[in-house]
Amino acid sequence: MNHNTSDSAIGKSIAQNVSVLFGAQVVTWSSGFLLLYFLPRFLGTEDFGRLYLALSIKMMLGLLIDFGGNFLIPKEVARSRKKGLVLLSSFILLRIFLWILSIGMILLLSRILGYSEHVNLLILILAVAKLWEGGTTALSAFFQGIERMEYPSIGNIVEKIFVALVAVGALFLGADSIQIAVIMTVGALLNLLTLLWFSRRIVRVTYRFDPKIFSILRPAIPYFLFSLFSVIYYRIDALMLASLTTDEVTGWYGGAFRFFDMVMVLPLIYKTAVFPVFSKLWNNTQGVLENTIAHSLRLMILLGLPVTVLVFLFSGDIVQFFMGAEYAPSVIVLQIFALSIPIIYLDIILGSVLMGAANKQKLWALTGLGAILLNISLNFVLIPWTQTEFGNGGIGAAATTLATELFVMSIAFILIPKTYLQTFRTSYLVKPVIATLLMALPVLLLMHGTHLYWMLSFGLGTVTYLVMLLVIKTFDIHEIDLFKEFISERKERFLILVKS
């Protein structure tokens, strides 16, 4: 097999998948920013804090239901489509059973923690949505495995546009977090119905439970455990803040986290595109896997460093614009989150490699467990301390997130086979750092030496970064061709959409 041909085929596959997901993300980002602008302002810090808490608990419920399917289904489908169909049907039925079991556990937990009736109702409403979200994520995982992400993208677009438009209209009519939760639940159902409609000719789900699934599920346990552990250590801050502080403080933290969470979409899009590639190359002997990993890590560095600097510098403007003066304590929380961005970007790729290609699922699951123990321990110390010293326990929770992600990244680099990083060059790190520093100086001058609107300064900073990357010759001819492939793919799909 020709090495360059293999790299080109992998690059084209990734470019096609990323182009589909990125196109859909433009729409979902727009709706997300619309919600970010209106929800905190209209609900206020306390009611927004209650909604954020319920959404965090819903995320944990989702991972209990998933049972590792988001990792296992794409991996098995990428290797055998027939086997993947059997797995998909059984997983959907299994998720219904797990939903019934999990919803009772979550509601019991919320009672034990002493949440208000308002929060308990929010949790119940959002938990109902997880019944059909389980089907949506299973089908999406199947399409991820066959590298056809346009169908899940359509469903996601329908959901996000519906929720954004209807929720904003409801807020103007005086809706509170309960009505917003109902709208989100209906939007999730529309996503599933849309996905089923558009994909009915591609995949036929038999809805039969194959007892042989249990032999396949055994390898899924590490996937399930790490998925569960990662969401717990990523979301448990909200539960601990709600228990150790007030709804208002939880709202400050939730406002910053909502923006931070949207920025996290970039590596998740890429991970969704490359995970089937890692699975196909699990027994690779041609060096293509190593190149894919090296360039994936490089891309995360290229994206993560400028995003970190820009979000950190403009955090005050971001909070003021999207949330208002009531959320001023969110600024420092967002700045701490900004420092976590490149670390999490790398963690997402490293985790995909360890779970998909390196087959170190058990050790990676133990890493997730260690991250939970570290996270809870630090939160118990830092949240009360920062609440007492600064009146903002969210500072401690954000610092805990940063420390936890550093721990996860360190373990990932220890676990990943060193041969997987043999094609990673020093320039992959040095050149983005230089370009970021060259970008930061004019941005600081614009911020303090002019009265230019912050969004324009933000945009000029982005352009400056891209120019600096070209000036210091960061990209080679092959990478420029891959970018052209991405642009070409977007044009083709746009023309198809217009003609249809």
Short mmCIF file of C-alpha atoms in Angstrom, two decimals:
data_model
loop_
_atom_site.label_atom_id
_atom_site.label_comp_id
_atom_site.label_asym_id
_atom_site.label_seq_id
_atom_site.Cartn_x
_atom_site.Cartn_y
_atom_site.Cartn_z
CA MET A 1 0.00 0.00 0.00
CA ASN A 2 1.34 3.44 -0.93
CA HIS A 3 1.93 5.47 2.20
CA ASN A 4 1.04 8.85 0.67
CA THR A 5 -2.09 7.42 -0.93
CA SER A 6 -3.21 6.08 2.45
CA ASP A 7 -2.62 9.45 4.12
CA SER A 8 -4.55 11.18 1.33
CA ALA A 9 -7.51 8.79 1.65
CA ILE A 10 -7.60 9.25 5.43
CA GLY A 11 -7.37 13.02 5.05
CA LYS A 12 -10.20 13.08 2.51
CA SER A 13 -12.42 10.93 4.72
CA ILE A 14 -11.82 13.19 7.71
CA ALA A 15 -12.32 16.33 5.62
CA GLN A 16 -15.67 15.06 4.35
CA ASN A 17 -16.91 14.15 7.83
CA VAL A 18 -15.68 17.37 9.40
CA SER A 19 -17.25 19.46 6.62
CA VAL A 20 -20.66 17.91 7.27
CA LEU A 21 -20.42 18.34 11.02
CA PHE A 22 -19.00 21.85 10.78
CA GLY A 23 -21.77 22.95 8.43
CA ALA A 24 -24.38 21.72 10.88
CA GLN A 25 -22.48 23.28 13.76
CA VAL A 26 -22.72 26.73 12.19
CA VAL A 27 -26.49 26.47 12.60
CA THR A 28 -26.39 24.94 16.08
CA TRP A 29 -23.81 27.46 17.24
CA SER A 30 -26.04 30.29 16.08
CA SER A 31 -28.99 28.87 18.00
CA GLY A 32 -26.76 28.18 20.99
CA PHE A 33 -25.47 31.74 21.14
CA LEU A 34 -29.04 32.99 20.78
CA LEU A 35 -30.05 30.96 23.84
CA LEU A 36 -26.93 32.07 25.70
CA TYR A 37 -27.91 35.67 25.09
CA PHE A 38 -31.52 35.37 26.24
CA LEU A 39 -31.68 32.58 28.85
CA PRO A 40 -29.40 34.11 31.55
CA ARG A 41 -30.92 37.57 31.11
CA PHE A 42 -34.57 36.55 31.24
CA LEU A 43 -34.32 33.77 33.83
CA GLY A 44 -31.96 35.60 36.20
CA THR A 45 -29.07 34.05 38.07
CA GLU A 46 -31.15 31.91 40.45
CA ASP A 47 -33.56 30.34 37.94
CA PHE A 48 -30.78 29.94 35.40
CA GLY A 49 -28.73 28.23 38.12
CA ARG A 50 -31.57 25.76 38.73
CA LEU A 51 -31.83 25.01 34.99
CA TYR A 52 -28.07 24.52 34.70
CA LEU A 53 -28.10 22.12 37.65
CA ALA A 54 -30.92 20.06 36.09
CA LEU A 55 -29.14 19.98 32.73
CA SER A 56 -25.96 18.72 34.40
CA ILE A 57 -27.88 15.92 36.10
CA LYS A 58 -29.51 15.06 32.77
CA MET A 59 -26.05 14.66 31.24
CA MET A 60 -25.12 12.15 33.93
CA LEU A 61 -28.38 10.28 33.36
CA GLY A 62 -27.56 10.09 29.65
CA LEU A 63 -24.27 8.32 30.30
CA LEU A 64 -25.96 5.79 32.59
CA ILE A 65 -28.30 4.98 29.71
CA ASP A 66 -25.62 4.94 27.01
CA PHE A 67 -23.57 2.08 28.52
CA GLY A 68 -20.60 2.84 26.28
CA GLY A 69 -22.56 2.73 23.03
CA ASN A 70 -21.20 6.05 21.79
CA PHE A 71 -17.76 4.44 21.63
CA LEU A 72 -18.60 0.80 20.92
CA ILE A 73 -21.19 1.21 18.15
CA PRO A 74 -19.00 3.36 15.83
CA LYS A 75 -16.04 1.10 16.50
CA GLU A 76 -17.92 -2.12 15.65
CA VAL A 77 -19.79 -0.59 12.68
CA ALA A 78 -16.52 0.72 11.23
CA ARG A 79 -15.16 -2.83 11.32
CA SER A 80 -18.34 -4.75 10.37
CA ARG A 81 -21.58 -3.08 9.31
CA LYS A 82 -23.63 -6.29 9.68
CA LYS A 83 -22.42 -6.83 13.23
CA GLY A 84 -23.03 -3.16 13.92
CA LEU A 85 -26.72 -3.42 12.95
CA VAL A 86 -27.25 -6.24 15.44
CA LEU A 87 -25.47 -4.21 18.09
CA LEU A 88 -27.55 -1.10 17.29
CA SER A 89 -30.92 -2.86 17.65
CA SER A 90 -29.95 -4.48 20.93
CA PHE A 91 -28.48 -1.25 22.31
CA ILE A 92 -31.71 0.69 21.64
CA LEU A 93 -33.78 -1.86 23.57
CA LEU A 94 -31.19 -2.00 26.32
CA ARG A 95 -31.30 1.77 26.66
CA ILE A 96 -35.04 1.73 27.25
CA PHE A 97 -34.54 -0.66 30.17
CA LEU A 98 -31.63 1.40 31.53
CA TRP A 99 -33.70 4.58 31.22
CA ILE A 100 -36.43 3.12 33.44
CA LEU A 101 -33.82 2.02 35.96
CA SER A 102 -31.78 5.23 35.87
CA ILE A 103 -34.61 7.73 36.09
CA GLY A 104 -35.68 6.27 39.41
CA MET A 105 -32.12 6.45 40.74
CA ILE A 106 -31.67 10.08 39.65
CA LEU A 107 -34.96 11.23 41.16
CA LEU A 108 -34.13 9.42 44.40
CA LEU A 109 -30.72 11.12 44.48
CA SER A 110 -32.26 14.55 43.97
CA ARG A 111 -34.59 13.93 46.90
CA ILE A 112 -31.72 12.81 49.12
CA LEU A 113 -29.72 15.94 48.20
CA GLY A 114 -32.68 18.06 49.24
CA TYR A 115 -33.30 19.93 46.01
CA SER A 116 -36.38 22.14 45.78
CA GLU A 117 -39.60 20.99 44.12
CA HIS A 118 -38.79 23.30 41.23
CA VAL A 119 -35.45 21.58 40.61
CA ASN A 120 -37.00 18.10 41.02
CA LEU A 121 -39.61 18.96 38.37
CA LEU A 122 -36.91 20.26 36.04
CA ILE A 123 -34.94 17.03 36.45
CA LEU A 124 -38.05 14.93 35.74
CA ILE A 125 -38.93 16.85 32.57
CA LEU A 126 -35.40 16.71 31.18
CA ALA A 127 -35.04 13.06 32.19
CA VAL A 128 -38.06 12.20 30.04
CA ALA A 129 -36.17 13.57 27.03
CA LYS A 130 -33.40 11.04 27.62
CA LEU A 131 -35.78 8.23 26.57
CA TRP A 132 -35.76 9.33 22.94
CA GLU A 133 -32.31 10.90 23.13
CA GLY A 134 -31.04 7.37 23.78
CA GLY A 135 -32.38 6.32 20.37
CA THR A 136 -30.96 9.43 18.70
CA THR A 137 -27.45 8.92 20.06
CA ALA A 138 -27.48 5.21 19.15
CA LEU A 139 -28.48 5.95 15.55
CA SER A 140 -25.98 8.80 15.36
CA ALA A 141 -23.25 6.45 16.57
CA PHE A 142 -24.15 4.03 13.76
CA PHE A 143 -23.83 6.77 11.15
CA GLN A 144 -20.57 7.86 12.71
CA GLY A 145 -19.28 4.33 12.15
CA ILE A 146 -20.19 4.39 8.43
CA GLU A 147 -18.94 7.99 8.18
CA ARG A 148 -22.29 9.43 7.07
CA MET A 149 -22.86 12.25 9.51
CA GLU A 150 -25.24 14.31 7.36
CA TYR A 151 -28.32 12.53 8.74
CA PRO A 152 -27.60 13.14 12.45
CA SER A 153 -26.65 16.69 11.47
CA ILE A 154 -30.10 17.30 9.95
CA GLY A 155 -31.82 16.09 13.11
CA ASN A 156 -29.57 18.19 15.28
CA ILE A 157 -30.28 21.29 13.19
CA VAL A 158 -34.05 20.76 13.47
CA GLU A 159 -33.79 20.41 17.26
CA LYS A 160 -31.54 23.41 17.82
CA ILE A 161 -33.52 25.78 15.60
CA PHE A 162 -36.81 24.72 17.18
CA VAL A 163 -35.53 25.10 20.73
CA ALA A 164 -33.84 28.45 20.07
CA LEU A 165 -36.79 30.11 18.33
CA VAL A 166 -39.55 28.72 20.53
CA ALA A 167 -37.61 29.26 23.77
CA VAL A 168 -36.82 32.88 22.94
CA GLY A 169 -40.45 33.52 22.09
CA ALA A 170 -41.54 31.86 25.33
CA LEU A 171 -39.09 33.98 27.35
CA PHE A 172 -40.62 37.15 25.93
CA LEU A 173 -44.00 35.82 27.06
CA GLY A 174 -42.69 35.31 30.61
CA ALA A 175 -41.63 31.66 30.62
CA ASP A 176 -39.51 30.32 33.46
CA SER A 177 -37.06 27.40 33.49
CA ILE A 178 -39.89 24.82 33.65
CA GLN A 179 -41.35 25.92 30.31
CA ILE A 180 -37.85 26.08 28.78
CA ALA A 181 -37.20 22.50 29.91
CA VAL A 182 -40.43 21.35 28.22
CA ILE A 183 -39.38 23.06 24.98
CA MET A 184 -35.98 21.35 25.15
CA THR A 185 -37.68 17.98 25.65
CA VAL A 186 -39.95 18.48 22.62
CA GLY A 187 -36.93 19.57 20.56
CA ALA A 188 -35.12 16.34 21.45
CA LEU A 189 -38.12 14.33 20.22
CA LEU A 190 -38.13 16.22 16.91
CA ASN A 191 -34.46 15.33 16.50
CA LEU A 192 -35.20 11.61 16.77
CA LEU A 193 -38.21 11.75 14.43
CA THR A 194 -36.19 13.67 11.84
CA LEU A 195 -33.30 11.21 12.05
CA LEU A 196 -35.65 8.23 11.66
CA TRP A 197 -37.33 9.80 8.63
CA PHE A 198 -34.19 10.69 6.71
CA SER A 199 -32.30 7.52 7.55
CA ARG A 200 -35.06 4.96 6.97
CA ARG A 201 -33.52 3.79 3.67
CA ILE A 202 -30.00 3.57 5.08
CA VAL A 203 -30.51 1.60 8.27
CA ARG A 204 -33.35 -0.73 9.23
CA VAL A 205 -33.56 -1.31 12.94
CA THR A 206 -35.22 -4.65 13.79
CA TYR A 207 -35.80 -3.80 17.45
CA ARG A 208 -34.91 -7.33 18.47
CA PHE A 209 -32.71 -8.08 21.43
CA ASP A 210 -30.04 -10.61 20.57
CA PRO A 211 -28.85 -12.50 23.69
CA LYS A 212 -25.43 -12.70 22.07
CA ILE A 213 -25.19 -8.98 22.76
CA PHE A 214 -23.97 -9.77 26.26
CA SER A 215 -20.74 -11.20 24.87
CA ILE A 216 -20.27 -7.94 22.95
CA LEU A 217 -21.28 -5.81 25.93
CA ARG A 218 -18.45 -7.11 28.08
CA PRO A 219 -15.86 -5.10 26.14
CA ALA A 220 -18.25 -2.12 26.35
CA ILE A 221 -17.92 -1.88 30.14
CA PRO A 222 -14.67 0.16 30.03
CA TYR A 223 -16.28 2.50 27.46
CA PHE A 224 -19.30 2.86 29.70
CA LEU A 225 -17.22 3.46 32.81
CA PHE A 226 -14.98 6.08 31.26
CA SER A 227 -17.92 7.87 29.61
CA LEU A 228 -19.74 7.88 32.95
CA PHE A 229 -16.67 8.94 34.94
CA SER A 230 -15.75 11.70 32.50
CA VAL A 231 -19.21 13.25 32.62
CA ILE A 232 -19.27 12.97 36.41
CA TYR A 233 -15.95 14.76 36.91
CA TYR A 234 -16.91 17.28 34.20
CA ARG A 235 -20.41 17.98 35.59
CA ILE A 236 -20.30 17.21 39.28
CA ASP A 237 -19.15 20.78 39.98
CA ALA A 238 -22.75 21.92 39.47
CA LEU A 239 -24.09 19.44 42.04
CA MET A 240 -21.45 20.37 44.60
CA LEU A 241 -21.92 24.11 44.00
CA ALA A 242 -25.66 23.75 44.49
CA SER A 243 -25.08 21.89 47.76
CA LEU A 244 -22.26 24.07 49.13
CA THR A 245 -23.35 27.54 47.89
CA THR A 246 -26.54 29.12 46.48
CA ASP A 247 -28.59 29.02 43.29
CA GLU A 248 -27.17 32.45 42.42
CA VAL A 249 -23.55 31.23 42.61
CA THR A 250 -24.51 28.16 40.57
CA GLY A 251 -26.01 30.54 38.01
CA TRP A 252 -22.77 32.55 37.77
CA TYR A 253 -20.85 29.35 37.23
CA GLY A 254 -23.44 27.99 34.78
CA GLY A 255 -23.30 31.15 32.67
CA ALA A 256 -19.54 30.85 32.21
CA PHE A 257 -19.79 27.09 31.68
CA ARG A 258 -22.41 27.45 28.94
CA PHE A 259 -20.04 29.55 26.84
CA PHE A 260 -17.09 27.31 27.69
CA ASP A 261 -19.11 24.23 26.74
CA MET A 262 -19.91 25.69 23.32
CA VAL A 263 -16.22 26.25 22.63
CA MET A 264 -15.66 22.56 23.42
CA VAL A 265 -17.69 21.61 20.35
CA LEU A 266 -14.72 22.13 18.00
CA PRO A 267 -12.66 19.11 19.15
CA LEU A 268 -15.81 17.02 19.55
CA ILE A 269 -16.66 17.58 15.87
CA TYR A 270 -13.20 16.47 14.88
CA LYS A 271 -13.25 13.51 17.26
CA THR A 272 -16.53 12.32 15.76
CA ALA A 273 -14.92 12.43 12.33
CA VAL A 274 -11.65 10.67 13.23
CA PHE A 275 -12.83 8.04 15.74
CA PRO A 276 -13.97 5.59 13.01
CA VAL A 277 -10.58 6.16 11.36
CA PHE A 278 -8.79 5.17 14.58
CA SER A 279 -10.98 2.07 14.78
CA LYS A 280 -10.22 1.01 11.20
CA LEU A 281 -6.50 1.48 11.76
CA TRP A 282 -6.35 -0.45 15.03
CA ASN A 283 -4.04 -3.06 13.44
CA ASN A 284 -2.27 -0.54 11.23
CA THR A 285 1.28 -1.37 10.20
CA GLN A 286 1.86 1.31 7.57
CA GLY A 287 2.35 4.32 9.83
CA VAL A 288 -0.91 5.98 8.72
CA LEU A 289 -2.33 5.79 12.25
CA GLU A 290 0.69 7.56 13.71
CA ASN A 291 0.40 10.36 11.15
CA THR A 292 -3.33 10.72 11.83
CA ILE A 293 -2.70 11.01 15.58
CA ALA A 294 0.16 13.49 15.14
CA HIS A 295 -1.84 15.75 12.85
CA SER A 296 -4.91 15.47 15.09
CA LEU A 297 -2.93 16.64 18.12
CA ARG A 298 -1.38 19.39 16.03
CA LEU A 299 -4.82 20.62 14.94
CA MET A 300 -5.98 20.72 18.55
CA ILE A 301 -2.95 22.86 19.43
CA LEU A 302 -3.59 25.14 16.45
CA LEU A 303 -7.20 25.62 17.56
CA GLY A 304 -6.78 25.56 21.32
CA LEU A 305 -4.04 28.15 21.86
CA PRO A 306 -5.68 31.14 20.10
CA VAL A 307 -9.11 30.29 21.50
CA THR A 308 -7.61 30.26 25.01
CA VAL A 309 -5.98 33.68 24.60
CA LEU A 310 -8.98 35.33 22.96
CA VAL A 311 -11.52 33.97 25.45
CA PHE A 312 -9.26 34.93 28.37
CA LEU A 313 -8.69 38.48 27.14
CA PHE A 314 -12.30 39.12 26.12
CA SER A 315 -14.01 37.24 28.99
CA GLY A 316 -15.38 40.46 30.49
CA ASP A 317 -16.86 41.55 27.16
CA ILE A 318 -18.25 38.07 26.50
CA VAL A 319 -20.03 37.90 29.86
CA GLN A 320 -21.34 41.46 29.57
CA PHE A 321 -22.64 40.92 26.04
CA PHE A 322 -24.28 37.52 26.48
CA MET A 323 -25.39 37.60 30.13
CA GLY A 324 -25.39 41.15 31.43
CA ALA A 325 -23.98 42.94 34.48
CA GLU A 326 -25.78 40.56 36.86
CA TYR A 327 -23.24 37.87 35.84
CA ALA A 328 -20.09 39.93 36.50
CA PRO A 329 -18.74 37.23 38.90
CA SER A 330 -18.76 34.84 35.91
CA VAL A 331 -15.81 36.67 34.32
CA ILE A 332 -13.07 35.17 36.48
CA VAL A 333 -14.71 31.74 36.21
CA LEU A 334 -14.62 32.00 32.40
CA GLN A 335 -10.96 33.08 32.50
CA ILE A 336 -10.03 29.97 34.49
CA PHE A 337 -12.05 27.84 32.07
CA ALA A 338 -10.12 29.45 29.20
CA LEU A 339 -6.87 28.07 30.59
CA SER A 340 -8.41 24.58 30.40
CA ILE A 341 -9.31 24.81 26.70
CA PRO A 342 -6.11 23.50 25.02
CA ILE A 343 -5.75 20.81 27.67
CA ILE A 344 -9.27 19.49 27.09
CA TYR A 345 -8.79 19.68 23.32
CA LEU A 346 -5.78 17.37 23.64
CA ASP A 347 -7.53 15.13 26.18
CA ILE A 348 -10.39 14.48 23.74
CA ILE A 349 -8.03 13.26 21.01
CA LEU A 350 -5.80 11.29 23.37
CA GLY A 351 -8.85 9.62 24.91
CA SER A 352 -10.16 8.65 21.46
CA VAL A 353 -6.80 7.08 20.60
CA LEU A 354 -6.62 5.14 23.85
CA MET A 355 -10.20 3.91 23.51
CA GLY A 356 -10.21 3.27 19.76
CA ALA A 357 -6.77 2.30 18.55
CA ALA A 358 -4.50 1.64 21.51
CA ASN A 359 -7.06 -0.65 23.22
CA LYS A 360 -6.31 0.67 26.71
CA GLN A 361 -9.93 1.05 27.71
CA LYS A 362 -9.55 -0.44 31.19
CA LEU A 363 -6.64 1.80 32.17
CA TRP A 364 -8.42 4.81 30.68
CA ALA A 365 -11.54 3.96 32.70
CA LEU A 366 -9.41 3.85 35.86
CA THR A 367 -8.04 7.25 34.88
CA GLY A 368 -11.61 8.56 34.78
CA LEU A 369 -12.24 7.13 38.25
CA GLY A 370 -9.08 8.80 39.54
CA ALA A 371 -10.24 12.08 37.99
CA ILE A 372 -13.54 11.83 39.89
CA LEU A 373 -11.79 11.26 43.22
CA LEU A 374 -9.44 14.18 42.56
CA ASN A 375 -12.26 16.42 41.41
CA ILE A 376 -14.51 15.74 44.39
CA SER A 377 -11.63 16.14 46.86
CA LEU A 378 -10.53 19.47 45.40
CA ASN A 379 -14.09 20.75 45.16
CA PHE A 380 -14.74 19.99 48.83
CA VAL A 381 -11.76 22.18 49.68
CA LEU A 382 -11.80 24.91 47.03
CA ILE A 383 -15.52 25.65 46.71
CA PRO A 384 -16.06 26.53 50.41
CA TRP A 385 -12.73 28.39 50.56
CA THR A 386 -13.36 30.57 47.49
CA GLN A 387 -16.96 31.11 48.62
CA THR A 388 -15.69 32.42 51.97
CA GLU A 389 -12.76 34.45 50.59
CA PHE A 390 -14.30 35.84 47.39
CA GLY A 391 -18.04 35.22 47.72
CA ASN A 392 -17.85 33.06 44.59
CA GLY A 393 -17.48 29.29 44.99
CA GLY A 394 -17.47 28.97 41.21
CA ILE A 395 -13.83 30.08 41.22
CA GLY A 396 -12.90 26.96 43.17
CA ALA A 397 -15.00 24.73 40.93
CA ALA A 398 -13.37 26.14 37.78
CA ALA A 399 -9.88 25.74 39.27
CA THR A 400 -10.76 22.13 40.09
CA THR A 401 -11.77 21.53 36.46
CA LEU A 402 -8.39 22.88 35.30
CA ALA A 403 -6.46 20.69 37.76
CA THR A 404 -8.50 17.60 36.84
CA GLU A 405 -7.93 18.03 33.11
CA LEU A 406 -4.18 18.45 33.72
CA PHE A 407 -4.24 15.16 35.62
CA VAL A 408 -6.12 13.39 32.81
CA MET A 409 -3.74 14.73 30.14
CA SER A 410 -0.69 13.66 32.12
CA ILE A 411 -1.98 10.09 32.51
CA ALA A 412 -2.97 9.97 28.83
CA PHE A 413 0.58 10.79 27.72
CA ILE A 414 1.87 8.09 30.05
CA LEU A 415 -0.56 5.46 28.72
CA ILE A 416 -0.35 6.16 25.00
CA PRO A 417 2.22 3.98 23.20
CA LYS A 418 5.28 6.09 22.44
CA THR A 419 5.37 4.80 18.88
CA TYR A 420 2.04 6.56 18.29
CA LEU A 421 3.75 9.93 18.83
CA GLN A 422 6.90 9.23 16.82
CA THR A 423 5.78 11.44 13.89
CA PHE A 424 4.85 14.38 16.13
CA ARG A 425 7.33 17.18 15.46
CA THR A 426 8.49 19.94 17.80
CA SER A 427 7.36 22.51 15.23
CA TYR A 428 3.76 21.32 15.69
CA LEU A 429 3.88 23.01 19.10
CA VAL A 430 6.42 25.79 18.61
CA LYS A 431 4.88 27.45 15.54
CA PRO A 432 1.34 27.76 17.01
CA VAL A 433 2.85 29.21 20.19
CA ILE A 434 4.78 31.82 18.16
CA ALA A 435 1.69 32.69 16.09
CA THR A 436 -0.42 33.02 19.25
CA LEU A 437 2.10 35.36 20.88
CA LEU A 438 2.33 37.47 17.71
CA MET A 439 -1.48 37.66 17.74
CA ALA A 440 -1.79 38.61 21.42
CA LEU A 441 0.30 41.79 21.18
CA PRO A 442 -1.85 43.67 18.61
CA VAL A 443 -5.01 42.46 20.34
CA LEU A 444 -3.81 43.96 23.64
CA LEU A 445 -2.94 47.22 21.86
CA LEU A 446 -6.40 47.35 20.28
CA MET A 447 -8.06 46.66 23.63
CA HIS A 448 -6.20 49.36 25.55
CA GLY A 449 -5.20 51.85 22.86
CA THR A 450 -8.48 52.23 20.96
CA HIS A 451 -12.22 52.20 21.54
CA LEU A 452 -12.77 49.55 18.86
CA TYR A 453 -15.77 47.32 19.55
CA TRP A 454 -14.62 44.08 21.17
CA MET A 455 -16.07 41.79 18.50
CA LEU A 456 -14.05 43.60 15.85
CA SER A 457 -10.91 43.25 17.96
CA PHE A 458 -11.75 39.57 18.46
CA GLY A 459 -12.14 39.10 14.70
CA LEU A 460 -8.95 41.02 13.89
CA GLY A 461 -7.10 38.84 16.40
CA THR A 462 -8.34 35.71 14.62
CA VAL A 463 -7.27 37.05 11.23
CA THR A 464 -3.87 38.06 12.64
CA TYR A 465 -3.34 34.56 13.98
CA LEU A 466 -4.11 32.96 10.61
CA VAL A 467 -1.78 35.39 8.83
CA MET A 468 1.01 34.66 11.30
CA LEU A 469 0.61 30.92 10.71
CA LEU A 470 1.11 31.50 6.99
CA VAL A 471 4.02 33.90 7.49
CA ILE A 472 6.00 31.41 9.55
CA LYS A 473 5.11 28.64 7.04
CA THR A 474 3.17 26.42 9.42
CA PHE A 475 1.40 24.42 6.69
CA ASP A 476 2.84 22.27 3.94
CA ILE A 477 1.39 21.63 0.47
CA HIS A 478 -0.39 18.43 1.57
CA GLU A 479 -2.23 20.27 4.38
CA ILE A 480 -3.22 23.12 2.07
CA ASP A 481 -4.65 20.53 -0.34
CA LEU A 482 -6.59 18.99 2.57
CA PHE A 483 -8.03 22.41 3.42
CA LYS A 484 -9.06 22.86 -0.21
CA GLU A 485 -10.76 19.45 0.02
CA PHE A 486 -12.70 20.72 3.03
CA ILE A 487 -13.81 23.88 1.17
CA SER A 488 -14.70 21.89 -1.93
CA GLU A 489 -16.79 19.47 0.13
CA ARG A 490 -18.68 22.37 1.70
CA LYS A 491 -19.44 23.87 -1.75
CA GLU A 492 -20.68 20.54 -3.14
CA ARG A 493 -23.00 19.93 -0.20
CA PHE A 494 -24.28 23.51 -0.33
CA LEU A 495 -25.15 23.16 -4.04
CA ILE A 496 -26.90 19.84 -3.36
CA LEU A 497 -28.90 21.50 -0.56
CA VAL A 498 -29.87 24.43 -2.81
CA LYS A 499 -30.96 22.17 -5.69
CA SER A 500 -33.02 19.99 -3.37
#
